[in-house]
Coordinates of C-alpha atoms (C1' of nucleotides) in Angstrom, one line a residue:
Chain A
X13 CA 0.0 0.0 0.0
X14 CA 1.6 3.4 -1.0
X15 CA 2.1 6.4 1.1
X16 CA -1.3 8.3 2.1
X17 CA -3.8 5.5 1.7
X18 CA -6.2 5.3 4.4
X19 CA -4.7 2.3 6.7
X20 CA -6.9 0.4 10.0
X21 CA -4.9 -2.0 12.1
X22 CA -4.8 -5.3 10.5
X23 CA -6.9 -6.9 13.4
X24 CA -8.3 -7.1 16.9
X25 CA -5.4 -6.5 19.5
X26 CA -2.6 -5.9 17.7
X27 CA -0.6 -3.4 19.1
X28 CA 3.2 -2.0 18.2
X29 CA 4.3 0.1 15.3
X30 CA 2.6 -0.9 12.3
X31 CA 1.9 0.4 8.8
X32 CA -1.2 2.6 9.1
X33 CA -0.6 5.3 7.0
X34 CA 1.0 8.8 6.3
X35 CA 0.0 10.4 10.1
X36 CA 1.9 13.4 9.4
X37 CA -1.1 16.7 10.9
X38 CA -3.6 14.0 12.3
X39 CA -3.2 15.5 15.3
X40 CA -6.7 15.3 16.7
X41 CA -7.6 11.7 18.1
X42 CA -11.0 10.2 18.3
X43 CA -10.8 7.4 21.6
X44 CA -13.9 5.2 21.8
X45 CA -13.8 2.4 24.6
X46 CA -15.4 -0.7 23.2
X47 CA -19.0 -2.0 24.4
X48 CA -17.4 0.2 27.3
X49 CA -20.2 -1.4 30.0
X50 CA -19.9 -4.7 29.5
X51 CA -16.3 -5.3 29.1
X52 CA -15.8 -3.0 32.7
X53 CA -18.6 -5.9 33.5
X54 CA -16.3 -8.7 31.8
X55 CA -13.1 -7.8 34.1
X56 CA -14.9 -9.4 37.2
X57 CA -16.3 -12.4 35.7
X58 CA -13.4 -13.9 33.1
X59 CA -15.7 -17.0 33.1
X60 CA -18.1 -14.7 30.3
X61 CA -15.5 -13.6 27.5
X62 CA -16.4 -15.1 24.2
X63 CA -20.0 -14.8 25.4
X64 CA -22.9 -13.0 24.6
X65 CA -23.4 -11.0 27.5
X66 CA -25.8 -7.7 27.4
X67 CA -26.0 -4.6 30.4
X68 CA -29.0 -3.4 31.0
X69 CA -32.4 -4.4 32.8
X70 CA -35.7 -3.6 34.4
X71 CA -38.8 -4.9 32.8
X72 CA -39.3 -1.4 30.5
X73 CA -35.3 -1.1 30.3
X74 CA -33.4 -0.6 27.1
X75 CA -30.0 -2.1 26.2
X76 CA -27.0 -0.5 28.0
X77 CA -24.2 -2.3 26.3
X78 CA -23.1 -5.7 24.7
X79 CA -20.9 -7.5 23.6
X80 CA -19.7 -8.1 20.3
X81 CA -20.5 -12.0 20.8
X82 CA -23.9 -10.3 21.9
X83 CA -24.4 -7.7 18.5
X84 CA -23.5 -10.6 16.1
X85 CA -27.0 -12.2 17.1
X86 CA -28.7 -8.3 16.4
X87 CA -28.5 -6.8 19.8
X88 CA -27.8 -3.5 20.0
X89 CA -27.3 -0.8 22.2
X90 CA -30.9 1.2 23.3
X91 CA -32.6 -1.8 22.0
X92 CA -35.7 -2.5 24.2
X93 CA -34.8 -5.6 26.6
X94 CA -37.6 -7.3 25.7
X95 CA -36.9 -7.6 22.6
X96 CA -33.2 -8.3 23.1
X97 CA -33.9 -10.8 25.1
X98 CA -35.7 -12.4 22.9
X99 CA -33.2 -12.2 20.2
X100 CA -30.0 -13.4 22.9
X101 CA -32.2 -15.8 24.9
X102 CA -28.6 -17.4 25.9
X103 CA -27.3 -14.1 26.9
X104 CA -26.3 -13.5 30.2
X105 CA -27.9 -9.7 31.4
X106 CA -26.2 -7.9 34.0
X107 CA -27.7 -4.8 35.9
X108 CA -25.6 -2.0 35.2
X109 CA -23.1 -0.5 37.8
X110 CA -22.6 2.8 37.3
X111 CA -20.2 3.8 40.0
X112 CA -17.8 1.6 38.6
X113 CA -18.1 2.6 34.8
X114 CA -17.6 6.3 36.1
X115 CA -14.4 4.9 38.3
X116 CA -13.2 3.1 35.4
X117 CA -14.1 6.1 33.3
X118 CA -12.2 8.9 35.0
X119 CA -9.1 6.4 34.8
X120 CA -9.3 6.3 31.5
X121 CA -9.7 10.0 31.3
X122 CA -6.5 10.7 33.5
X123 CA -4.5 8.1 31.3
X124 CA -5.0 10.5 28.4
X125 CA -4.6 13.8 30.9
X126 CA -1.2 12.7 31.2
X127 CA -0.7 12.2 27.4
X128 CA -2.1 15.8 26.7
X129 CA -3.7 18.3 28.5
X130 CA -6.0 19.0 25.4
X131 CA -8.6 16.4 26.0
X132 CA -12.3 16.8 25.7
X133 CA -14.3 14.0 27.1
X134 CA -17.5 13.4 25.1
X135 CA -18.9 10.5 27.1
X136 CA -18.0 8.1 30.1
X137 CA -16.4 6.0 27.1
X138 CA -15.3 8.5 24.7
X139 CA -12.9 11.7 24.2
X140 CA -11.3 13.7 21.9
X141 CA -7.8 14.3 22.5
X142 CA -5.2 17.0 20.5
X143 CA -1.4 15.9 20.4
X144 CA -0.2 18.8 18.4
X145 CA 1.5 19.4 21.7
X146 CA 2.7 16.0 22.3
X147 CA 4.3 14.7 19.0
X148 CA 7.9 16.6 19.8
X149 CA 8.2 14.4 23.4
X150 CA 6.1 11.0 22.6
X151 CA 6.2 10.8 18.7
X152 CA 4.1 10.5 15.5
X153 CA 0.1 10.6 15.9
X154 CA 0.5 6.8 15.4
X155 CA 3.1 6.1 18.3
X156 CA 1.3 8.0 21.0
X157 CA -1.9 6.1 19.6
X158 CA -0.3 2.8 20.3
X159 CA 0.9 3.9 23.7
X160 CA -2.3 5.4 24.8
X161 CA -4.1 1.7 23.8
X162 CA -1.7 -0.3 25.6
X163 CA -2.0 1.7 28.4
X164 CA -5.4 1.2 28.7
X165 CA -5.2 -2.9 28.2
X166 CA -2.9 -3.0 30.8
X167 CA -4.0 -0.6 33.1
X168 CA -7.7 -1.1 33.1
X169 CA -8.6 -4.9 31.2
X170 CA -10.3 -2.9 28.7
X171 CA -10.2 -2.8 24.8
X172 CA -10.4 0.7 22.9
X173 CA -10.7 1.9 19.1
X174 CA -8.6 5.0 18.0
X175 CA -9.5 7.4 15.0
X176 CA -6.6 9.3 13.6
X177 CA -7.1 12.6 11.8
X178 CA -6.8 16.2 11.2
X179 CA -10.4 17.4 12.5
X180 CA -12.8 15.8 15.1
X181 CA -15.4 15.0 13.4
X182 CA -13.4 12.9 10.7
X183 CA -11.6 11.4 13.7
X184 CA -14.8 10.0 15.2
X185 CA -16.0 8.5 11.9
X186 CA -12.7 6.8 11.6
X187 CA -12.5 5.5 15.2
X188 CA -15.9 4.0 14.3
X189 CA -15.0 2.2 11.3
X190 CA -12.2 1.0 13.5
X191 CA -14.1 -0.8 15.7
X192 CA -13.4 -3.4 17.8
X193 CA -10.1 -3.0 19.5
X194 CA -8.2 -1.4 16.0
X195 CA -7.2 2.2 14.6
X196 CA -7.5 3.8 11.5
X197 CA -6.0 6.8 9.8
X198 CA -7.4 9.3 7.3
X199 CA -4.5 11.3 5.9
X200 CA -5.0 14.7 5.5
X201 CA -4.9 14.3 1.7
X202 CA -7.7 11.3 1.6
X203 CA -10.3 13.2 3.8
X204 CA -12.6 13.4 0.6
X205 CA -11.8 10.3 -0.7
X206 CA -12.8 8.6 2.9
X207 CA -16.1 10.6 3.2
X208 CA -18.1 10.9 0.1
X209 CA -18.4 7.3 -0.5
X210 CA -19.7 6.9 3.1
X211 CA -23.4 6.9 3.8
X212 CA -25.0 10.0 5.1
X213 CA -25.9 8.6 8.6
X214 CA -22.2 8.9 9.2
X215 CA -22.6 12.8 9.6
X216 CA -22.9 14.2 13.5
X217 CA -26.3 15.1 13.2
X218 CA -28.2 12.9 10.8
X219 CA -30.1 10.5 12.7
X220 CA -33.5 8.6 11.3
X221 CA -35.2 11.4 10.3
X222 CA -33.1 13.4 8.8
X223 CA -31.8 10.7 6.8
X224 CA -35.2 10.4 5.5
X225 CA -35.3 13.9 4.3
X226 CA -31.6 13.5 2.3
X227 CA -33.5 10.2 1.2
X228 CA -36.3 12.0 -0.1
X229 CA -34.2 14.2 -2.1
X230 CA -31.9 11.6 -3.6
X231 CA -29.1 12.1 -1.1
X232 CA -27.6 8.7 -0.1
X233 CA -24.0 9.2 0.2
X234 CA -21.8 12.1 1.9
X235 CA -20.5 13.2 -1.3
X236 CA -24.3 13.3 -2.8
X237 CA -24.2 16.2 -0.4
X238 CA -21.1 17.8 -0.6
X239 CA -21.9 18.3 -4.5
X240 CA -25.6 19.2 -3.2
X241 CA -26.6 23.1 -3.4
X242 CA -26.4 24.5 0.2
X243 CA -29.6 26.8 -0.6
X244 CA -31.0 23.4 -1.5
X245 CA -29.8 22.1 1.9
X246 CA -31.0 24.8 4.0
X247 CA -34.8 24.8 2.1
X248 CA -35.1 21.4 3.5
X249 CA -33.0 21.3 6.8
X250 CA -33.5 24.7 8.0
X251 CA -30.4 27.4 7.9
X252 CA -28.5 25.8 10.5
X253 CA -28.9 22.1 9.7
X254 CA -28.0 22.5 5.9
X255 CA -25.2 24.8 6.6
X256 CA -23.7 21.9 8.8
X257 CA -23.8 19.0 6.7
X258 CA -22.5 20.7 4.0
X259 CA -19.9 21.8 5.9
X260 CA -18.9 18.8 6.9
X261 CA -19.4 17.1 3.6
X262 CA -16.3 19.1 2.6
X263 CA -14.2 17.8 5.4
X264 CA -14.3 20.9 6.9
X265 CA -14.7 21.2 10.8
X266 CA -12.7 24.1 12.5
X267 CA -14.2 22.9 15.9
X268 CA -11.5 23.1 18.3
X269 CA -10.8 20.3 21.3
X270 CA -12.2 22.2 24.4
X271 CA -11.0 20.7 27.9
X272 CA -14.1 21.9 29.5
X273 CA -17.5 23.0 28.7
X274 CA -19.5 24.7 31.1
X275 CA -22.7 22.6 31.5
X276 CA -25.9 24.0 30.3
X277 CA -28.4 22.3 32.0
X278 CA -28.8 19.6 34.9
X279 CA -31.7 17.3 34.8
X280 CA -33.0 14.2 36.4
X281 CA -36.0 11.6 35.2
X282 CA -37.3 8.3 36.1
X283 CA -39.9 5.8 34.0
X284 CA -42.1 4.5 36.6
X285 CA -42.1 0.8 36.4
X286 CA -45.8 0.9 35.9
X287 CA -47.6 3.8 34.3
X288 CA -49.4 6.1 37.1
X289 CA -52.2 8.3 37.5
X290 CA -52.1 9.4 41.3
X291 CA -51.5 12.9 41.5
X292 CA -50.0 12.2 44.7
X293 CA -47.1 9.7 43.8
X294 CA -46.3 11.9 40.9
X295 CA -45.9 15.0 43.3
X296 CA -44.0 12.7 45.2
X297 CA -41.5 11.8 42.7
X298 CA -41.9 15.6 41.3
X299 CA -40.0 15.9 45.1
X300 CA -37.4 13.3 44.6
X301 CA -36.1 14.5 41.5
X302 CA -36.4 18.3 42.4
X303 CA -34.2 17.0 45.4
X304 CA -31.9 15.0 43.2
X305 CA -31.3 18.0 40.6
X306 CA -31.2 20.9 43.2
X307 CA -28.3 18.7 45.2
X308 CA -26.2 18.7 42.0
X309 CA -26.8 22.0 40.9
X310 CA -25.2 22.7 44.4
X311 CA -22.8 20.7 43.9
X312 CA -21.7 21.8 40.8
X313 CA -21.8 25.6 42.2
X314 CA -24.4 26.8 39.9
X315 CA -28.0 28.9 40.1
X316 CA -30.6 28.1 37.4
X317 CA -32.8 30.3 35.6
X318 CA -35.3 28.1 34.2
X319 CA -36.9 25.1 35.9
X320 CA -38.5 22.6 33.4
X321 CA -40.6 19.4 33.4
X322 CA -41.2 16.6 31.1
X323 CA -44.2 14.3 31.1
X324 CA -44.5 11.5 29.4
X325 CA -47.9 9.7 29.1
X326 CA -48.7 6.2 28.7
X327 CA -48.9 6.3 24.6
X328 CA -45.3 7.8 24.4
X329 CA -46.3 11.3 23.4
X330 CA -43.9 13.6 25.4
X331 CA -44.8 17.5 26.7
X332 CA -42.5 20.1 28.4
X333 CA -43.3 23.3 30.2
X334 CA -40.6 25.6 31.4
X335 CA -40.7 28.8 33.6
X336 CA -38.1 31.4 34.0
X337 CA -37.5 32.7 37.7
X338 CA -37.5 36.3 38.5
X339 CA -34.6 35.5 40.6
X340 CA -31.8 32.6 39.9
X341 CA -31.9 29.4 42.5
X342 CA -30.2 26.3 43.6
X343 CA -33.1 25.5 46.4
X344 CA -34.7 22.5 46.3
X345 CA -37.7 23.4 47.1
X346 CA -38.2 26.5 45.1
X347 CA -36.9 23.2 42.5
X348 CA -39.9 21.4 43.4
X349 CA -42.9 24.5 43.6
X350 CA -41.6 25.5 40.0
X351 CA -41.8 21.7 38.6
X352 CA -45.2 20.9 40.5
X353 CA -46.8 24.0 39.6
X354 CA -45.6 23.0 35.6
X355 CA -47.6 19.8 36.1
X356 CA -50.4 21.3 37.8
X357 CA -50.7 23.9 35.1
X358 CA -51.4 20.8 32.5
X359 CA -55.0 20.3 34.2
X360 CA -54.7 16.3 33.8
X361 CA -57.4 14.7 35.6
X362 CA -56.4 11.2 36.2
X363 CA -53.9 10.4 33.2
X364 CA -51.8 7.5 32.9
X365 CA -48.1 8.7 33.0
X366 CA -44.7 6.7 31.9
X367 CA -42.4 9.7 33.0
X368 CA -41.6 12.7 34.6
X369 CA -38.3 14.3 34.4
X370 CA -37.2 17.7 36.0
X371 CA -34.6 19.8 34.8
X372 CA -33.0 23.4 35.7
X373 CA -31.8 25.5 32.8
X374 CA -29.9 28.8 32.2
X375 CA -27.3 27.5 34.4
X376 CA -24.6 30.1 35.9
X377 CA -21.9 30.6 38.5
X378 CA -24.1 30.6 41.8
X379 CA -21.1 33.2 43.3
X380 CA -22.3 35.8 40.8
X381 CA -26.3 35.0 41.6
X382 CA -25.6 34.6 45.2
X383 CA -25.8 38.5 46.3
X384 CA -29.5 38.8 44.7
X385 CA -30.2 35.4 46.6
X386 CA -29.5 36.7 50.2
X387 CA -31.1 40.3 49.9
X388 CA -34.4 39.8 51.1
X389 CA -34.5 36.0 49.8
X390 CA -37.0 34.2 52.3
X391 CA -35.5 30.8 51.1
X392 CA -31.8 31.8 52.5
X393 CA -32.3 30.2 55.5
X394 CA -34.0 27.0 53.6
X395 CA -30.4 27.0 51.6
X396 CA -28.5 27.2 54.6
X397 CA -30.2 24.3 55.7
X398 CA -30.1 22.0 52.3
X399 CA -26.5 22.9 52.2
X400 CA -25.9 21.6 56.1
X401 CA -28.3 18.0 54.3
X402 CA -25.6 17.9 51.8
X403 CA -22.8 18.0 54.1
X404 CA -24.5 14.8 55.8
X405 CA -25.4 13.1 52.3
X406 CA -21.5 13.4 51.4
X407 CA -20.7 12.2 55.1
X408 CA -23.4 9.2 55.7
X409 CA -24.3 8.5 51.9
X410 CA -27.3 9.8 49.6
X411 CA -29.9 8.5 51.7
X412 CA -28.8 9.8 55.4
X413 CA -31.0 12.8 55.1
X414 CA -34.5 12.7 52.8
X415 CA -37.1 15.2 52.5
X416 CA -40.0 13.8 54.6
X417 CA -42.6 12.7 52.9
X418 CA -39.9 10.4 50.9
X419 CA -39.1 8.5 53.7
X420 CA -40.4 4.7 53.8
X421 CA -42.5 4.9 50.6
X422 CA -43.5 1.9 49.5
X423 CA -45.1 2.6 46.3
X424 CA -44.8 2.1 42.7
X425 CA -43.0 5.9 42.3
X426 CA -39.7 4.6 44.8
X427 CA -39.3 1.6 42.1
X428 CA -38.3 3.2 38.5
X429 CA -38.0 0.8 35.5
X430 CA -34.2 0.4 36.4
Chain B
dT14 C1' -41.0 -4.1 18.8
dC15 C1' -42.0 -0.9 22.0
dT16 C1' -39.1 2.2 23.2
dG17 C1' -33.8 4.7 29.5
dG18 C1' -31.6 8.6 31.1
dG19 C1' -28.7 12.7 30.6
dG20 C1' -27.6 16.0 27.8
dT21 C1' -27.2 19.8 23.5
dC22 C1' -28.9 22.3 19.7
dC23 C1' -32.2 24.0 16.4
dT24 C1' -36.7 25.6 14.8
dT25 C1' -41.0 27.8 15.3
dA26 C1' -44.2 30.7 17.5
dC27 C1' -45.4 34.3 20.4
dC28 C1' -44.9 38.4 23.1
dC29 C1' -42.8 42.7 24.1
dT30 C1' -40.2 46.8 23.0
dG31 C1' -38.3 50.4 20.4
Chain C
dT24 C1' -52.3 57.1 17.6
dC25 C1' -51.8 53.5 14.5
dT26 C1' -49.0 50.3 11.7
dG27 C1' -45.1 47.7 10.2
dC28 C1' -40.8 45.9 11.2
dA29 C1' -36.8 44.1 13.6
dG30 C1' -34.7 42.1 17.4
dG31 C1' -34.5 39.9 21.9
dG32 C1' -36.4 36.9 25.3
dT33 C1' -39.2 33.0 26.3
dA34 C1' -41.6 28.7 25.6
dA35 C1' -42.4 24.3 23.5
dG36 C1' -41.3 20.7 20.7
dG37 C1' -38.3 17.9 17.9
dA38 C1' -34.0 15.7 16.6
dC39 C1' -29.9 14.1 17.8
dC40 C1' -25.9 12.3 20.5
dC41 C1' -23.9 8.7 23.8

DNA sequence: TCTGGGGTCCTTACCCTG
DNA sequence: TCTGCAGGGTAAGGACCC
């Protein structure tokens, strides 16, 4: 294979300087953990590799993660478990352990802090990372690739794919096509030659229904859209939309790797394990949510702006109210007035509800909010106290301290689908 | 087949203000 | 005072991502 062809590793697990291509400017890498969940699960129990084994659970639960041995028999990930289940009836399903995924995770995601400090994690499995930095002490793109992989086979028992290129969004594709447990390279003189043959769901932001649209019109492949009019685009996309794919049809992305981004938003919600239509468990689990989103907007050191609910009703049809604060809060119980005076504005009379989700919006430092808060603010000493419950929670553990009426509930709204 | 949970961004509509 | 318009803020919903 000459110079500048596009190269992948010749196979699962190898590792070590290999022919992959001309690396020279691929300085933006694409890290993807493979079927992350269940291989974390897979450390613990050596007894299930070369097994189909699937995370996820609850009786209205979707699909976590699987592995490979799982996806070859059409399970997938967000998958309903009924469903895979009934595809993988030899699978072996684990409930999924979050605490250690995100221990694992942050591993991972100090493993490539000390490759670079340019690393922008997308995911609990996946990040971005810029070497342009690196290449003078570690070496080519390619060498610092193969580094970063063994690393994480030998520090964590995990497998990861690695895209190689000179924008992010090329880089992602790639370390997609790379999957399982291989790399792949798109020199910066085969960008076009790599995308337009690809189909157009490969695009950040074309999922099923916009690939309808592009099917509507014709469009089937990346370059179908690339040599697609952009006023034609943006008729059928909206400005925005067309704009982007076009954009990125041409291998352009000027999208920098950003270590942090400021959240937006912080929101919490639970399927009930049954659908509901007391008002009074859903104003209790209105409560529990409030009081899970307002401790982590504390947490997190932020006031929101905009408190906003979701409901969800028994045929899948999905509403959202929001309503913007005259003043900026981080109290849970302002949380909880907000999101049960949303609901109570929807005048349902006995409605069979799936979901209900709160979420706080307009996010921003809570030390530049914090001087309105106290002057004249009759919920300062109500902070003072939920910030004294916190203190306990990160002392005794989540449940030390509850709001009352969520003590010793025994009802449907204390047992969500997972 | 029957659809989780946590997010971001975009579009559209409406209201208010100048 | 009325009308038209532009722009900003807000709200709601949809699509998308992992």
């Amino acid at each position: 294979m000459s110079r500048g062809q596009i190269r992948r590793s010749s196979g699962p697990g190898q590792r070590g300087p290999q022919n992959y291509g001309d690396d020279t400017g691929c300085t933006i890498l694409h890290i993807d953990m493979d079927a992350f969940f269940a291989l974390v699960e897979l450390r613990s129990r050596p007894e299930l590799h070369g097994k189909p084994v699937i995370v996820g659970g609850g009786s209205r639960g979707v699909v976590l993660s699987a592995t490979y041995e799982a996806r070859a028999l059409g399970v997938h990930s967000a998958m309903p478990m009924s469903r895979a289940r009934r595809l993988a009836p030899q699978a072996v399903v684990i409930a999924p352990d979050h605490r250690q995924y995100s221990e694992v995770s942050r591993n991972v995601m100090a493993l490539f802090n000390s490759i670079t400090p340019l690393v922008e994690p997308l995911s609990l499995d996946e990040a971005f990372l810029d070497i342009s930095g690196t290449i003078r002490r570690l070496g080519s793109p390619i060498t610092i690739t193969e580094l970063i992989r063994s690393r994480v086979v030998d520090e964590q028992g995990i497998t990861c794919s690695v895209g190689i290129a000179t924008t992010k969004f090329v880089a992602k594709i790639a370390s997609a096509r790379a999957k399982p447990d291989g790399v792949l390279v798109v020199p910066a003189d085969q960008v076009l030659a790599f995308l337009h043959p690809l189909p157009v769901a490969v695009l950040w932001g074309v999922g099923e229904r916009t690939e309808e649209q592009l099917t509507r019109l014709g469009l089937y492949t990346v370059g179908d859209i690339a040599n697609t009019p952009i006023t034609t685009l943006q008729r059928a996309l909206g400005q925005a939309t067309g704009h982007h794919l076009h954009t990125l049809a041409w291998g352009i992305d000027p999208r920098a790797v950003t270590p942090h981004e400021p959240e937006k938003s912080i929101s919490s919600e639970e399927t009930f394990s049954e659908d509901i239509d007391d008002p009074e468990l859903i104003y209790a689990k209105l409560l529990h949510l409030a009081n899970e989103v307002g401790t982590r907007v504390r947490a997190a050191g932020y006031v929101s702006r905009t408190i906003a609910i979701k409901v969800r009703f028994a045929d899948f049809t999905t509403v959202s109210r929001s309503r913007t604060l005259t003043s900026p809060t981080d109290v849970t119980q302002e949380v909880y007035e907000t999101a049960r005076a949303l609901y109570d504005s929807l005048g349902l009379e006995r409605v069979r509800v799936r979901l209900v989700g709160v979420r706080a919006e307009g996010l921003r430092a809570a030390d530049g909010a914090a001087q309105q808060l106290v002057l004249g603010a009759p919920d300062h000493g109500r902070r003072e106290a939920e910030v004294a419950v916190d203190a306990l929670r990160a002392r005794f553990g989540a449940d030390a301290v509850l709001p009352g009426r969520l003590v010793d509930r025994a009802d449907p709204v204390e047992n969500p689908a997972q």
